[in-house]
Coordinates of C-alpha atoms in Angstrom, one line a residue:
Chain A
M334 CA 0.0 0.0 0.0
P335 CA 1.4 3.4 -0.9
T336 CA 2.9 5.3 2.1
L337 CA 0.6 8.2 1.8
V338 CA -2.5 6.0 1.7
R339 CA -1.3 4.3 4.9
K340 CA -0.6 7.6 6.6
T341 CA -4.0 9.0 5.6
L342 CA -5.8 5.9 6.9
G343 CA -4.0 6.5 10.2
E344 CA -5.2 10.1 10.2
Y345 CA -8.8 9.0 9.6
R346 CA -8.8 6.1 12.0
R347 CA -10.3 7.9 15.1
S348 CA -12.9 9.7 13.1
V349 CA -13.9 6.4 11.4
I350 CA -14.3 4.7 14.7
G351 CA -16.4 7.6 16.1
W352 CA -18.8 7.5 13.1
L353 CA -19.0 3.7 13.3
I354 CA -20.0 3.8 16.9
G355 CA -22.6 6.5 16.2
I356 CA -24.2 4.9 13.2
S357 CA -24.1 1.4 14.9
A358 CA -25.9 2.8 18.0
F359 CA -28.5 4.3 15.8
L360 CA -29.0 1.1 13.8
S361 CA -29.2 -1.1 16.9
L362 CA -31.7 1.2 18.6
Y363 CA -34.1 1.4 15.7
L364 CA -33.8 -2.1 14.4
S365 CA -34.3 -3.6 17.9
I366 CA -37.7 -2.1 18.3
Y367 CA -39.1 -3.6 15.1
P368 CA -40.7 -6.6 16.9
S369 CA -43.0 -4.4 18.9
I370 CA -44.1 -2.7 15.7
R371 CA -44.7 -5.9 13.9
S372 CA -46.9 -7.1 16.8
N373 CA -49.2 -4.1 16.3
P374 CA -49.0 -3.1 12.7
E375 CA -52.2 -1.1 12.2
F376 CA -51.5 1.1 15.2
Y377 CA -48.0 2.0 14.1
Q378 CA -48.9 2.5 10.4
Q379 CA -51.6 4.9 11.4
A380 CA -49.4 6.7 13.9
A381 CA -46.7 7.2 11.3
L382 CA -49.1 8.5 8.7
S383 CA -50.7 11.0 11.1
K384 CA -47.4 12.2 12.4
Y385 CA -46.1 13.0 8.9
P386 CA -49.0 14.5 6.9
G387 CA -48.9 15.5 3.2
P388 CA -45.5 16.4 1.8
L389 CA -43.7 15.4 5.0
K390 CA -44.8 11.9 4.3
D391 CA -43.2 12.1 0.9
L392 CA -40.0 13.4 2.5
M393 CA -40.0 10.3 4.7
G394 CA -40.2 8.2 1.6
G395 CA -43.9 7.6 1.6
L396 CA -44.1 5.5 4.8
A397 CA -46.0 2.8 2.9
D398 CA -46.1 -0.5 4.6
I399 CA -44.0 0.6 7.5
A400 CA -45.1 -2.3 9.6
S401 CA -43.6 -4.8 7.2
G402 CA -40.0 -5.8 7.5
S403 CA -39.0 -4.2 4.1
G404 CA -41.0 -1.1 4.7
Y405 CA -39.6 -0.6 8.1
L406 CA -36.0 -1.2 7.0
Q407 CA -36.5 1.2 4.1
T408 CA -38.0 3.9 6.3
V409 CA -35.8 4.0 9.3
V410 CA -32.5 2.8 7.7
Y411 CA -32.2 3.3 4.0
Q412 CA -34.5 6.3 3.3
L413 CA -33.3 9.3 5.2
L414 CA -31.5 9.1 8.5
V415 CA -28.7 6.6 7.9
P416 CA -27.9 8.1 4.4
L417 CA -27.8 11.4 6.2
L418 CA -25.4 10.2 8.8
L419 CA -23.2 8.3 6.3
I420 CA -23.1 11.3 4.0
M421 CA -22.0 13.6 6.9
C422 CA -19.3 11.1 7.7
A423 CA -18.2 10.9 4.1
M424 CA -18.1 14.7 3.7
T425 CA -16.2 15.2 6.9
L426 CA -13.6 12.7 5.7
G427 CA -13.6 14.1 2.2
T428 CA -12.8 17.6 3.3
R429 CA -10.0 16.2 5.5
A430 CA -8.2 15.0 2.4
I431 CA -7.1 18.4 1.1
A432 CA -9.1 21.4 2.4
V433 CA -8.6 20.8 6.2
P434 CA -4.8 20.2 6.1
E435 CA -4.5 23.1 3.7
E436 CA -6.3 25.4 6.1
Q437 CA -4.3 24.1 9.0
G438 CA -1.1 24.6 7.0
T439 CA 0.0 21.0 7.3
L440 CA -0.4 20.3 3.6
E441 CA 2.5 22.5 2.6
L442 CA 5.0 20.1 4.1
T443 CA 3.5 17.1 2.4
M444 CA 3.7 19.0 -0.9
T445 CA 7.4 19.5 -0.5
L446 CA 7.9 15.8 -0.6
P447 CA 8.7 14.2 -3.9
I448 CA 5.0 13.2 -4.4
D449 CA 3.3 14.1 -7.6
R450 CA 0.3 16.3 -7.1
R451 CA -2.0 13.9 -8.9
R452 CA -0.7 11.1 -6.8
L453 CA -1.3 13.1 -3.7
V454 CA -5.0 13.7 -4.5
L455 CA -5.5 10.1 -5.6
D456 CA -3.8 8.6 -2.6
R457 CA -5.8 10.8 -0.2
W458 CA -9.0 9.9 -2.2
A459 CA -8.2 6.2 -2.0
A460 CA -7.7 6.4 1.8
F461 CA -11.0 8.2 2.1
A462 CA -12.7 5.5 0.0
L463 CA -11.2 2.7 2.0
S464 CA -12.2 4.4 5.3
L465 CA -15.8 4.9 4.1
L466 CA -15.9 1.3 2.8
A467 CA -14.9 0.1 6.2
V468 CA -17.8 2.0 7.8
A469 CA -20.2 0.6 5.2
L470 CA -19.0 -3.0 5.6
V471 CA -19.2 -3.0 9.4
T472 CA -22.7 -1.4 9.3
L473 CA -23.8 -3.8 6.6
I474 CA -22.9 -6.8 8.8
L475 CA -24.7 -5.1 11.7
V476 CA -27.9 -4.6 9.7
L477 CA -27.8 -8.2 8.3
A478 CA -27.4 -9.5 11.9
L479 CA -30.1 -7.3 13.3
A480 CA -32.5 -8.1 10.5
A481 CA -32.0 -11.8 11.1
V482 CA -32.4 -11.4 14.9
G483 CA -35.5 -9.2 14.5
D484 CA -36.9 -11.5 11.8
L485 CA -37.5 -8.7 9.3
K486 CA -38.0 -11.2 6.4
V487 CA -36.0 -9.1 4.0
P488 CA -33.8 -11.2 1.6
A489 CA -30.2 -10.7 2.5
G490 CA -29.4 -10.0 -1.1
N491 CA -31.7 -7.0 -1.1
I492 CA -30.1 -5.7 2.1
V493 CA -26.7 -6.0 0.5
A494 CA -28.0 -4.2 -2.6
A495 CA -29.5 -1.3 -0.5
H496 CA -26.4 -1.0 1.5
A497 CA -24.2 -0.8 -1.6
G498 CA -26.4 2.0 -2.7
L499 CA -26.0 3.7 0.7
F500 CA -22.3 3.4 0.3
L501 CA -22.3 4.8 -3.2
I502 CA -24.4 7.8 -2.4
A503 CA -22.2 8.7 0.6
F504 CA -19.1 8.0 -1.6
F505 CA -20.5 10.4 -4.2
F506 CA -21.0 13.2 -1.7
G507 CA -17.8 12.6 0.1
T508 CA -15.9 12.7 -3.2
L509 CA -17.8 15.9 -4.0
A510 CA -16.6 17.5 -0.7
L511 CA -13.1 16.3 -1.5
T512 CA -13.2 17.8 -5.0
L513 CA -14.6 21.1 -3.8
G514 CA -11.9 21.2 -1.2
A515 CA -9.2 20.2 -3.7
A516 CA -10.3 22.9 -6.1
T517 CA -10.7 25.7 -3.6
G518 CA -8.8 24.7 -0.4
K519 CA -11.8 25.9 1.6
R520 CA -13.4 23.5 4.0
A521 CA -16.5 25.6 4.8
F522 CA -17.2 26.2 1.1
A523 CA -16.9 22.5 0.4
L524 CA -19.3 21.5 3.2
A525 CA -21.8 24.3 2.4
V526 CA -22.0 23.5 -1.4
G527 CA -21.8 19.8 -1.0
G528 CA -24.3 19.8 1.9
G529 CA -26.6 22.1 0.0
Y530 CA -26.6 19.9 -3.0
A531 CA -27.4 16.9 -0.8
V532 CA -30.4 18.5 0.9
A533 CA -31.7 19.9 -2.4
G534 CA -31.1 16.6 -4.2
Y535 CA -33.0 14.7 -1.5
V536 CA -36.0 17.1 -1.5
I537 CA -36.2 17.1 -5.3
E538 CA -36.2 13.4 -5.5
T539 CA -38.8 12.8 -2.7
L540 CA -41.2 15.7 -3.3
G541 CA -40.6 15.5 -7.0
K542 CA -42.6 12.3 -7.1
S543 CA -45.8 14.1 -6.4
V544 CA -45.0 17.7 -7.4
D545 CA -44.9 17.9 -11.2
A546 CA -43.2 21.3 -11.2
I547 CA -39.9 19.8 -10.0
S548 CA -40.3 16.2 -11.0
W549 CA -38.3 16.8 -14.3
L550 CA -35.4 17.9 -12.1
R551 CA -35.2 14.5 -10.4
W552 CA -32.5 13.2 -12.8
V553 CA -30.0 15.7 -11.5
S554 CA -30.4 14.5 -7.9
P555 CA -28.0 11.8 -6.9
F556 CA -30.7 10.4 -4.7
H557 CA -32.7 9.5 -7.7
Y558 CA -30.3 6.8 -8.6
Y559 CA -30.3 5.4 -5.1
L560 CA -34.0 5.6 -4.1
D561 CA -35.8 5.2 -7.3
G562 CA -34.8 1.6 -7.8
R563 CA -36.1 0.6 -4.4
P564 CA -33.3 -1.9 -3.7
V565 CA -34.8 -3.1 -0.4
F566 CA -37.8 -4.3 -2.3
Q567 CA -36.4 -5.1 -5.7
G568 CA -32.7 -5.8 -5.4
W569 CA -29.8 -4.3 -7.4
P570 CA -30.7 -1.3 -9.6
V571 CA -27.4 -1.9 -11.4
G572 CA -27.7 0.9 -14.1
D573 CA -28.6 3.5 -11.5
Y574 CA -25.7 2.6 -9.3
L575 CA -23.3 2.8 -12.3
V576 CA -24.5 6.4 -12.8
I577 CA -23.5 7.3 -9.3
L578 CA -20.2 5.5 -9.6
G579 CA -19.5 7.2 -12.9
A580 CA -20.4 10.6 -11.5
T581 CA -18.0 9.9 -8.6
A582 CA -15.2 9.0 -10.9
V583 CA -15.7 12.2 -12.9
L584 CA -15.6 14.2 -9.6
A585 CA -12.4 12.5 -8.6
M586 CA -10.8 13.3 -11.9
T587 CA -11.9 16.9 -11.6
A588 CA -10.3 17.0 -8.1
V589 CA -7.0 15.8 -9.6
L590 CA -7.1 18.3 -12.5
A591 CA -8.2 21.2 -10.3
F592 CA -5.5 20.6 -7.7
E593 CA -2.9 20.1 -10.3
R594 CA -3.0 23.6 -11.5
R595 CA -3.6 25.6 -8.4
D596 CA -1.6 27.6 -5.8
V597 CA -1.7 25.8 -2.5
G598 CA -2.2 27.5 0.8
V599 CA -2.4 31.1 -0.5
Chain B
M529 CA 28.6 24.1 -14.3
T530 CA 24.8 24.0 -14.1
A531 CA 23.4 26.3 -11.5
V532 CA 21.5 24.6 -8.7
V533 CA 18.8 27.2 -8.7
E534 CA 18.2 29.4 -11.7
T535 CA 15.3 31.8 -12.2
E536 CA 14.5 34.0 -15.1
G537 CA 12.0 36.8 -14.9
L538 CA 10.2 34.9 -12.2
T539 CA 7.0 36.7 -11.3
K540 CA 4.1 36.0 -9.0
F541 CA 1.0 38.0 -8.5
Y542 CA -1.7 36.9 -6.0
G543 CA -4.6 38.4 -7.9
R544 CA -3.6 42.0 -8.1
R545 CA -1.2 41.9 -5.2
K546 CA 2.4 41.6 -6.1
G547 CA 4.3 38.8 -4.5
L548 CA 7.5 38.8 -6.6
E549 CA 8.4 40.5 -9.7
D550 CA 11.0 39.7 -12.4
L551 CA 13.4 37.7 -10.2
T552 CA 16.5 36.6 -12.1
L553 CA 19.0 34.7 -10.0
Q554 CA 21.5 32.0 -10.1
I555 CA 22.7 30.0 -7.1
Q556 CA 25.8 27.9 -7.9
P557 CA 26.6 24.4 -6.5
G558 CA 28.2 24.5 -3.1
E559 CA 27.2 28.1 -2.4
V560 CA 25.4 29.3 0.7
F561 CA 23.0 32.0 -0.5
G562 CA 21.4 34.4 2.1
Y563 CA 18.1 35.8 1.0
L564 CA 17.4 38.9 3.0
G565 CA 14.4 41.1 3.2
P566 CA 11.7 42.4 5.6
N567 CA 8.6 40.4 6.1
G568 CA 6.3 40.4 3.1
A569 CA 9.1 41.3 0.7
G570 CA 8.7 38.1 -1.4
K571 CA 11.2 35.7 0.3
T572 CA 8.6 33.1 1.1
T573 CA 6.9 33.5 -2.3
T574 CA 10.3 32.8 -4.0
I575 CA 10.8 29.7 -1.8
R576 CA 7.3 28.4 -2.4
L577 CA 7.7 28.9 -6.2
L578 CA 10.9 26.9 -6.1
L579 CA 9.1 24.1 -4.2
D580 CA 6.2 24.2 -6.6
V581 CA 3.7 24.8 -3.9
I582 CA 2.6 27.8 -5.9
R583 CA 2.9 28.5 -9.6
P584 CA 4.5 31.5 -11.3
T585 CA 2.5 34.1 -13.1
S586 CA 5.3 34.4 -15.6
G587 CA 8.9 33.6 -15.9
R588 CA 10.5 30.3 -15.0
A589 CA 12.5 28.6 -12.4
T590 CA 14.7 25.5 -12.5
V591 CA 16.3 23.5 -9.8
F592 CA 19.1 21.2 -10.7
G593 CA 18.4 22.1 -14.3
A594 CA 14.9 20.7 -14.2
D595 CA 11.6 22.5 -14.1
T596 CA 10.3 22.9 -10.6
R597 CA 7.2 20.9 -11.6
D598 CA 9.4 17.9 -11.9
T599 CA 8.6 15.8 -8.8
A600 CA 12.0 14.2 -8.6
V601 CA 13.5 17.6 -7.9
R602 CA 11.9 17.8 -4.5
G603 CA 13.6 14.5 -3.6
R604 CA 16.9 16.4 -3.6
I605 CA 15.7 19.4 -1.6
G606 CA 15.4 19.7 2.2
Y607 CA 13.0 22.4 3.5
P608 CA 11.8 23.3 7.0
P609 CA 8.9 25.8 6.6
G610 CA 9.1 29.1 8.4
E611 CA 5.8 28.6 10.0
L612 CA 5.5 24.9 10.5
A613 CA 2.1 23.7 11.2
L614 CA 1.8 20.2 12.6
E615 CA -1.4 18.6 13.8
G616 CA -2.8 15.4 14.9
R617 CA -2.3 12.6 17.4
E618 CA 0.6 11.0 15.5
R619 CA 3.9 10.9 17.4
A620 CA 6.6 13.0 16.0
H621 CA 8.9 10.0 15.4
D622 CA 6.2 8.3 13.4
F623 CA 5.6 11.4 11.3
L624 CA 9.3 11.7 10.6
T625 CA 9.4 8.0 9.6
F626 CA 6.6 8.6 7.2
M627 CA 8.5 11.6 5.7
A628 CA 11.6 9.4 5.4
D629 CA 9.6 6.6 3.7
V630 CA 8.2 8.9 1.1
R631 CA 11.7 10.1 0.4
G632 CA 12.8 6.6 -0.2
G633 CA 14.1 5.9 3.3
V634 CA 17.0 7.4 5.2
S635 CA 19.9 5.6 6.8
R636 CA 19.1 3.8 10.0
G637 CA 19.5 5.9 13.2
R638 CA 19.7 9.2 11.2
I639 CA 16.5 10.5 12.8
D640 CA 17.5 9.6 16.3
E641 CA 21.0 11.0 15.7
L642 CA 19.5 14.4 14.6
A643 CA 17.0 14.4 17.4
E644 CA 19.7 13.8 20.0
R645 CA 21.8 16.6 18.4
L646 CA 19.0 19.1 18.6
D647 CA 17.7 17.7 21.9
A648 CA 14.2 17.1 20.4
D649 CA 11.6 14.9 22.1
L650 CA 10.0 12.8 19.4
S651 CA 7.7 10.8 21.6
I652 CA 5.3 13.7 21.8
R653 CA 2.1 13.8 19.7
M654 CA 2.3 16.2 16.8
G655 CA -0.5 18.5 17.9
Q656 CA 1.0 18.9 21.3
L657 CA 4.5 19.9 20.4
S658 CA 5.9 23.1 21.8
K659 CA 7.0 25.7 19.3
G660 CA 10.6 24.9 19.8
N661 CA 10.0 21.2 19.4
R662 CA 8.0 21.8 16.3
Q663 CA 10.9 23.7 14.8
K664 CA 13.2 20.9 15.6
V665 CA 10.9 18.4 13.9
G666 CA 11.0 20.7 10.9
L667 CA 14.8 20.8 10.9
I668 CA 15.1 17.1 11.3
Q669 CA 12.9 16.3 8.3
A670 CA 14.8 18.8 6.3
F671 CA 18.3 17.5 7.1
M672 CA 17.6 13.8 7.5
H673 CA 17.9 12.7 3.8
E674 CA 21.1 14.8 3.4
P675 CA 19.6 16.9 0.6
E676 CA 21.8 18.4 -2.1
L677 CA 19.9 21.7 -1.7
L678 CA 18.7 23.0 1.6
I679 CA 16.0 25.7 1.5
L680 CA 15.7 27.4 4.8
D681 CA 12.9 29.9 5.4
E682 CA 13.6 32.1 8.5
P683 CA 15.1 29.0 10.1
T684 CA 16.1 30.3 13.5
S685 CA 13.0 32.2 14.4
G686 CA 11.7 30.6 17.6
L687 CA 14.7 28.4 18.2
D688 CA 16.4 28.8 21.6
P689 CA 20.0 30.0 21.4
L690 CA 21.6 26.6 22.1
V691 CA 19.6 25.0 19.3
Q692 CA 20.3 27.9 17.0
H693 CA 24.0 27.4 17.6
E694 CA 23.7 23.7 16.7
F695 CA 21.6 24.5 13.7
L696 CA 24.1 27.0 12.3
A697 CA 26.8 24.3 12.8
M698 CA 24.7 21.9 10.8
V699 CA 24.4 24.4 8.0
R700 CA 28.1 24.9 8.0
E701 CA 28.6 21.2 7.8
V702 CA 26.3 21.1 4.8
R703 CA 28.5 23.8 3.2
T704 CA 31.7 22.0 4.0
A705 CA 30.2 18.9 2.4
G706 CA 29.9 21.0 -0.8
R707 CA 26.1 21.1 -0.8
T708 CA 24.0 24.2 -1.6
V709 CA 22.0 26.3 0.8
L710 CA 19.4 29.0 0.2
M711 CA 18.6 30.6 3.5
S712 CA 16.1 33.4 3.9
S713 CA 16.0 35.8 6.8
H714 CA 15.1 39.3 7.9
V715 CA 18.2 39.5 10.1
L716 CA 21.6 40.0 8.5
A717 CA 23.3 38.7 11.6
E718 CA 21.6 35.3 11.0
V719 CA 23.1 34.8 7.6
E720 CA 26.3 36.7 7.5
N721 CA 28.3 34.1 9.3
V722 CA 27.3 31.3 7.0
A723 CA 26.4 32.9 3.7
D724 CA 28.8 33.5 0.8
R725 CA 26.5 35.8 -1.1
V726 CA 23.4 37.7 0.0
G727 CA 20.5 38.8 -2.1
I728 CA 18.4 41.6 -0.9
V729 CA 14.7 41.6 -1.8
R730 CA 12.4 44.4 -1.1
A731 CA 8.7 44.9 -2.1
G732 CA 8.9 41.9 -4.4
R733 CA 12.0 42.9 -6.2
L734 CA 15.6 41.8 -5.9
V735 CA 17.5 45.0 -5.3
A736 CA 21.0 43.7 -4.9
V737 CA 23.1 40.6 -4.8
E738 CA 26.4 41.0 -3.0
D739 CA 29.2 39.1 -1.5
V740 CA 28.8 39.1 2.3
A741 CA 32.2 40.8 2.7
A742 CA 31.2 43.6 0.3
L743 CA 27.9 44.0 2.0
R744 CA 29.5 44.4 5.4
E745 CA 31.7 47.0 3.9
R746 CA 28.7 48.9 2.7
A747 CA 27.0 48.6 6.0
V748 CA 26.1 51.7 8.0
R749 CA 27.3 51.6 11.6
H750 CA 26.8 54.0 14.5
V751 CA 30.1 54.4 16.4
E752 CA 30.8 56.1 19.7
F753 CA 34.2 57.0 21.0
H754 CA 35.0 58.2 24.5
F755 CA 38.3 59.9 25.1
D756 CA 40.2 60.9 28.3
A757 CA 39.9 64.6 27.4
P758 CA 37.7 66.8 25.2
V759 CA 38.5 66.5 21.5
P760 CA 38.2 69.1 18.7
K761 CA 35.4 68.4 16.2
E762 CA 37.6 69.5 13.3
A763 CA 39.8 66.4 13.7
F764 CA 36.9 64.2 12.6
E765 CA 35.4 66.2 9.9
D766 CA 35.8 65.4 6.2
L767 CA 37.0 61.9 6.9
L768 CA 36.3 59.3 4.2
G769 CA 32.9 57.6 4.9
V770 CA 32.3 59.4 8.2
R771 CA 29.2 61.5 8.6
D772 CA 26.8 62.9 11.2
V773 CA 29.7 63.8 13.5
T774 CA 28.7 65.2 16.9
V775 CA 31.3 66.0 19.6
E776 CA 30.2 66.6 23.1
G777 CA 33.2 67.2 25.3
A778 CA 35.2 64.0 25.5
S779 CA 32.8 61.9 23.5
L780 CA 32.2 61.5 19.8
R781 CA 29.3 60.1 17.9
C782 CA 29.2 59.5 14.2
T783 CA 27.9 57.2 11.4
I784 CA 30.2 55.4 9.1
D785 CA 29.5 53.9 5.7
G786 CA 31.8 51.0 4.9
R787 CA 35.3 50.8 6.2
P788 CA 36.0 52.4 9.6
D789 CA 39.7 52.8 8.7
A790 CA 39.8 56.6 8.4
L791 CA 37.9 57.1 11.6
I792 CA 40.1 54.7 13.6
K793 CA 43.3 56.5 12.4
A794 CA 41.9 59.9 13.3
A795 CA 40.8 58.6 16.8
A796 CA 44.2 57.0 17.4
K797 CA 45.7 60.5 17.7
F798 CA 43.8 60.8 21.1
T799 CA 43.6 58.5 24.1
V800 CA 40.5 56.3 23.6
V801 CA 38.9 55.2 26.9
H802 CA 35.9 53.3 25.5
M803 CA 34.4 52.5 22.1
V804 CA 30.9 51.3 21.1
S805 CA 30.1 50.1 17.6
S806 CA 26.6 49.0 16.9
E807 CA 25.9 46.0 14.6
P808 CA 25.2 47.2 11.1
D809 CA 21.5 47.8 10.9
L810 CA 19.9 45.9 8.0
E811 CA 17.1 48.4 7.7
E812 CA 19.7 51.1 6.9
I813 CA 21.4 48.8 4.4
F814 CA 18.0 48.5 2.8
L815 CA 17.7 52.2 2.7
T816 CA 21.1 52.5 1.2
Y817 CA 20.1 50.1 -1.6
Y818 CA 16.7 51.7 -1.9
S819 CA 18.1 55.1 -2.7
E820 CA 20.4 53.8 -5.4
E821 CA 18.5 50.7 -6.2
A822 CA 18.7 50.1 -10.0
P823 CA 22.4 50.6 -10.9
R824 CA 23.7 48.3 -8.3
A825 CA 21.3 45.4 -8.8
H826 CA 23.1 42.6 -10.6
A827 CA 22.6 38.9 -10.2
G828 CA 24.5 35.8 -10.9
A829 CA 28.0 34.8 -9.9

C-alpha cells in the first residue's frame, strides 16, 4: 500500500471509529424495536401517517407499509436518516483529504515531498474511499445481523444491494466534498456547497414524485439513482448505481485536475 | 557548471497583489546564499515557487536544471517551513518515519541522531509539540535525507540560542560537504556568518546581490568614542565615509559607511577610553540600496 494512503488511513482512524459507533448505535436502537411494531402493525402504520402528513410523508419516503420488514427497513435505515449520517461522515472525511490540512497549514510540508500532485490527491482519495468502505461494511454486517435477529423477512441480497447504494451515495457526496476542497482549499465552502446539493437533491427526489413542477429535475439528484430503484424491495438497480459511480469517478478526476493547476495555501 | 537554482524573470501575482516581480537569480553548487528582506518582501513567495507549492504568473524557475514541476527535484531538496504547522495525534517520530519513507528511506538511526543533536523529544504527539520542538521536527525532516539543496525559510525564528547554535553548525557542515543552501532571513546577523552571497529583496524585487564581505563594507554603523579629554570636532570632519559627526566634550558620535579605517586612524591620535560600535542595521542597508536601487542590482555569480 502506498505510504501516503497508509498515513492518511491513520489520520482517519479515530474519526472512522467515532462514526462507526454513532451509526451502529442508531441502527441497533431502531432495528431492535421492530418486533413491537410488527406485533401491532395497524397502530404504528396509522401513527406514522398521522405524524407526517402530506409532503412530510413524501420526504420520509412515503411511509408505505411501515409495519412490514422491508417497509420498516427502508423507512428507518435506507430512506433518510442513515444516508444522512453516512453522507455527513463521508463529507467530513472528504474535506479532511485536502481542504482541512491546507487550512491548517500541514499540507504544505506534504507538498514539499517528492510526491506528484495527482498522486497526492489520488492517494488521499483512496484512503477516504477505504475508510468509508470500512464504515459501510461493518454497518452492513450489523444490519444483516439485526435483520436476522428481528426476523425482518427481507432477503439478505436486497439488504446488500440497498447497503451498496447507501455506500455509493455517501461515496459520491464525500468525493464531491473532497473535490470542492481540492479545487478551492476551503473546507467551509466544500461543506456548504456539498451539503446544500445533498439537501436539495433529496428534497427534489422525494417531493418531485408528487410535485410535477420539480419532477423533471429529479434526474440531477444523486438520490434519484439510489432511491428510485427501491433496492430493499427489488434488489440491485445496477444501471442507477453505475450512474452514481460514474459521476463519482468524474468528480475524482476533476479533483486531480483542479488541484494540479492551483496555488496551494495562499 | 549547471546552477543549482536558476530563475529567469520569475514573477508571482496573487490576484492583483504583487508577491514577486521579475526575479533573475542563479545559485551555484556549493554556495550558501542568504536571501534577505523584511517580512512580506517576497522571500517566502520565492521559496514556495521553487518548491512548486505555488505556480509562477510568468517567468520560469529550474532546480538542478529541471523545471520545478518535476517531482523528482523535490527529492533532492530539504526544507523546513518558516511557520511549521503540525497537527494530529501521531507521534513526532512516526511522522518523521513517514516523511523518510516517502523520500525513499533514510539511513538507520539518522532521525535519532539528529533528534539527539537538537535535543528534540520525538515521543510527543504532533498536535502537542511546543513551538521549539515543532521547529526541531521541521529541521530534522529537512536534514535527514542529506539533501543536495537546503532551502531554509527564516530558520532560526523561535529556536532557543543553544539549538540555534547547533543548527548553524549543521548548516556549516552542509556547506563543508559541498552542498548548496538557500537561506532566507530578515536578520543580517543570522546569515552573515554562514552565507557567501546575499540577495536583498524588497517589495517583491531583488534589489541587490552582494558578497557578504562587500555587504559588510557597505553597512552603516553607528560608532561612539569616549576619550580621556575633550577633542576638537575638526579632527573628525571630512573623513572618508564618516558623517553625522557630533562631539560633546570628550565623546564623539558618528555614522560610518563602509570601512572604519579613516575614523580609527583619526581617533588614534587621542587617548581612547571606550568605544561602542553597533551592529550594522539591516534596515539602513536597505535604505542605502533603496536610494540607489537600480544601478547596483546585478545577479548571478
